[in-house]
Amino acid sequence: MNWFTKMFSSSIGQKLIVALTGLFLCTFLVVHAMGNLALFKSDNGMSFNLYTVFMTTNPFIKVVSYLLYASVIFHAFKGLHLIYKNRQARPVQYGMVNGKANSHWTSRSMGVLGTIMLVFIVVHMSNFWFEYKFGYIPYVQYTENISTGEVSGMPYVDEAGNPKQIKKKMEEFVIGDNKITIVKDLYAEVAEEFENPLLVGLYVFAMFAVAFHLFHGFKSGFQTLGLNHPRYNQAIQFIGTWVFAIILPALFAAMPLYFFLVK
Amino acid sequence: MSGDMNVTLKVWRQKNNNDRGRFETYPVQGVSPDMSFLEMFDILNERLITEGKEPVAFDHDCREGICGMCSMFINGRPHGPLQGVTTCQLHMRSFKNNDTIVVEPWRAKAFPVVKDLAVNRSAFDRVMSSGGFISINTGNAQDANSTPIGKDDADMAFAAATCIGCGACVAACKNASAMLFVSAKVSQFALLPQGQPERKQRVLNMVAQMDAEGFGSCTNTGACEAECPKGISISNIARMNRDFIGTQLSMQKV
């Protein structure tokens, strides 16, 4: 074995994989939440649909997205593998354990919380990612008046009212005073999916799992990397709690709730 | 010494490592609140011996809280309900009259049960002999102040060196991980100039031995730090992680 495989097959090295992929996934959550704020804009979904085109065509984002899929898989399977190995380190269980006396329940429930998130990710990706890439998404046509800046949106249909398709994800052209944008209407798909109370419930429930997973996971990642020092421990704790365990999950949970309750 | 406390003990009894083991219930009467937990066990054992039964085997040595031998898992926590004490320094006044107290051995694959509440902690010794030392060519001891050490580093090294190797960290950890113990031993040398020549090889060897012994891996729950009778900080674990990763990326030997 060379030093590299030796390092990553040691207990600390395996945890390093979980920590590095986990913290990378944290940065993804920030971008995902910021971008999806476009859902809250009252412009018939135009900015969200344009953002979707950007995210699925930009070459840099594409590379990062494959890194992301790999990270989810590595993080989940390495995490579950370590849980399995850690169980083997205590073959006979205690008759009585008072876990709450010495540790926070989230730190003892990362596997359960993570598994809920994994199920959620599969459901979430089949709802939107799979539908957008392989399923049927109707097109919408936005007409923007160049002089007034007014935007109106309507389904992209023929005279009989049947939905029309274009080859690409988006087409833009100018006719007279109007700039026409034809784009896949993922926004409508989002609105439609979030009419389902069961799905909305699952999304909100999963965001609790995200919150509790990251409440421990964010600071735990830094500890595994060896970054523990009184000079910045409070900052890590603060960011982990407020940004990753409260603000981000709340923003994500607000999206399905917004469509279910307000739209 | 006798008193008016009555407690019911649910004690793990196991003949040897091949025995499956089971809980047995023993009422203990006339316990003084000023007795230590181990003295209460002495009373039980005297009675068992008088009755011609096998006494409960448990580890103990100094009974002053510094040797690290006592190792009881009491009511779901290593060394019982108090913080910063070993079992021998736990007194019956920490319990109420008529309490039922569950007592188990440390449970870890790396700490096989010898008998009843006594476990074999040789795994710690093997981790120590893999690197928990500094090599010194003997000769006259040099002047004590010839190697200056910063106060902060000296304090942290001393704090790490207070580890008594009792194994409460392993017992408390849901993964039976020995990271707190090993990191304290790595840190006490890593912080001092005397530990520098062997610093890189030490952390590699000790982590490798720790893994080989079958301890679990750390998930940073902090249970070890909370239960450690000597208050060893998990910042030592971060230091060991740093040393381990840094060494892997900087060893001259490929």
Short mmCIF file of C-alpha atoms in Angstrom, two decimals, chain A residues 116-216:
data_model
loop_
_atom_site.label_atom_id
_atom_site.label_comp_id
_atom_site.label_asym_id
_atom_site.label_seq_id
_atom_site.Cartn_x
_atom_site.Cartn_y
_atom_site.Cartn_z
CA ILE A 116 -33.59 10.65 5.91
CA MET A 117 -31.65 13.19 3.83
CA LEU A 118 -30.52 10.51 1.37
CA VAL A 119 -34.13 9.38 0.83
CA PHE A 120 -35.11 13.02 0.44
CA ILE A 121 -32.36 13.65 -2.13
CA VAL A 122 -33.60 10.71 -4.23
CA VAL A 123 -37.21 11.98 -4.09
CA HIS A 124 -36.10 15.56 -4.72
CA MET A 125 -33.95 14.67 -7.72
CA SER A 126 -36.67 12.50 -9.25
CA ASN A 127 -39.17 15.35 -8.78
CA PHE A 128 -37.14 18.01 -10.53
CA TRP A 129 -33.70 16.99 -11.81
CA PHE A 130 -34.96 13.84 -13.54
CA GLU A 131 -38.12 15.54 -14.84
CA TYR A 132 -36.08 18.43 -16.24
CA LYS A 133 -33.49 16.21 -17.91
CA PHE A 134 -35.54 13.24 -19.06
CA GLY A 135 -39.20 13.96 -18.34
CA TYR A 136 -41.68 16.27 -20.03
CA ILE A 137 -41.58 19.93 -19.09
CA PRO A 138 -43.79 22.34 -21.10
CA TYR A 139 -42.33 25.57 -22.42
CA VAL A 140 -43.30 29.08 -21.47
CA GLN A 141 -42.98 32.20 -23.60
CA TYR A 142 -42.02 35.48 -21.95
CA THR A 143 -42.56 38.73 -23.82
CA GLU A 144 -40.53 41.64 -22.55
CA ASN A 145 -41.30 45.12 -23.85
CA ILE A 146 -37.87 46.62 -24.41
CA SER A 147 -38.92 50.24 -23.89
CA THR A 148 -41.16 49.75 -20.83
CA GLY A 149 -39.44 46.66 -19.39
CA GLU A 150 -42.83 45.04 -18.79
CA VAL A 151 -42.77 41.25 -18.84
CA SER A 152 -45.66 38.92 -19.50
CA GLY A 153 -45.58 35.16 -19.59
CA MET A 154 -47.85 32.65 -21.30
CA PRO A 155 -47.68 28.95 -22.14
CA TYR A 156 -45.87 28.27 -25.42
CA VAL A 157 -48.71 26.73 -27.46
CA ASP A 158 -49.97 26.56 -31.05
CA GLU A 159 -53.28 28.01 -32.29
CA ALA A 160 -55.24 25.00 -31.10
CA GLY A 161 -53.79 25.40 -27.60
CA ASN A 162 -51.54 22.36 -27.74
CA PRO A 163 -48.14 22.76 -26.08
CA LYS A 164 -45.30 23.33 -28.53
CA GLN A 165 -41.71 22.19 -28.12
CA ILE A 166 -38.37 23.61 -29.16
CA LYS A 167 -35.13 21.68 -29.56
CA LYS A 168 -33.14 23.66 -27.00
CA LYS A 169 -33.78 24.53 -23.35
CA MET A 170 -34.13 28.19 -24.26
CA GLU A 171 -34.49 30.48 -27.26
CA GLU A 172 -34.27 34.27 -27.33
CA PHE A 173 -35.10 36.65 -30.15
CA VAL A 174 -36.42 40.16 -30.72
CA ILE A 175 -39.58 41.05 -32.66
CA GLY A 176 -40.12 44.79 -33.00
CA ASP A 177 -40.28 46.27 -29.53
CA ASN A 178 -40.52 42.89 -27.80
CA LYS A 179 -37.87 40.53 -26.65
CA ILE A 180 -39.24 36.99 -26.72
CA THR A 181 -37.81 34.30 -24.46
CA ILE A 182 -39.00 30.72 -24.80
CA VAL A 183 -37.80 28.47 -21.99
CA LYS A 184 -38.59 25.20 -20.22
CA ASP A 185 -41.05 26.04 -17.45
CA LEU A 186 -39.58 24.29 -14.43
CA TYR A 187 -41.22 26.95 -12.29
CA ALA A 188 -44.66 25.60 -13.26
CA GLU A 189 -43.44 22.10 -12.44
CA VAL A 190 -42.35 23.33 -8.99
CA ALA A 191 -45.72 25.01 -8.43
CA GLU A 192 -47.54 21.85 -9.50
CA GLU A 193 -45.47 19.47 -7.35
CA PHE A 194 -45.94 21.62 -4.27
CA GLU A 195 -49.73 21.41 -4.51
CA ASN A 196 -49.32 17.94 -3.01
CA PRO A 197 -49.53 18.25 0.79
CA LEU A 198 -47.73 14.92 1.29
CA LEU A 199 -44.74 16.10 -0.72
CA VAL A 200 -44.70 19.46 1.05
CA GLY A 201 -44.78 17.60 4.37
CA LEU A 202 -41.86 15.40 3.30
CA TYR A 203 -39.83 18.42 2.21
CA VAL A 204 -40.40 20.29 5.47
CA PHE A 205 -39.66 17.15 7.52
CA ALA A 206 -36.47 16.56 5.55
CA MET A 207 -35.36 20.14 6.24
CA PHE A 208 -35.54 19.39 9.97
CA ALA A 209 -33.22 16.46 9.30
CA VAL A 210 -30.89 18.80 7.37
CA ALA A 211 -30.94 21.29 10.25
CA PHE A 212 -30.10 18.74 12.94
CA HIS A 213 -27.56 16.93 10.73
CA LEU A 214 -25.69 20.16 10.05
CA PHE A 215 -25.98 21.42 13.62
CA HIS A 216 -23.49 18.70 14.51
#
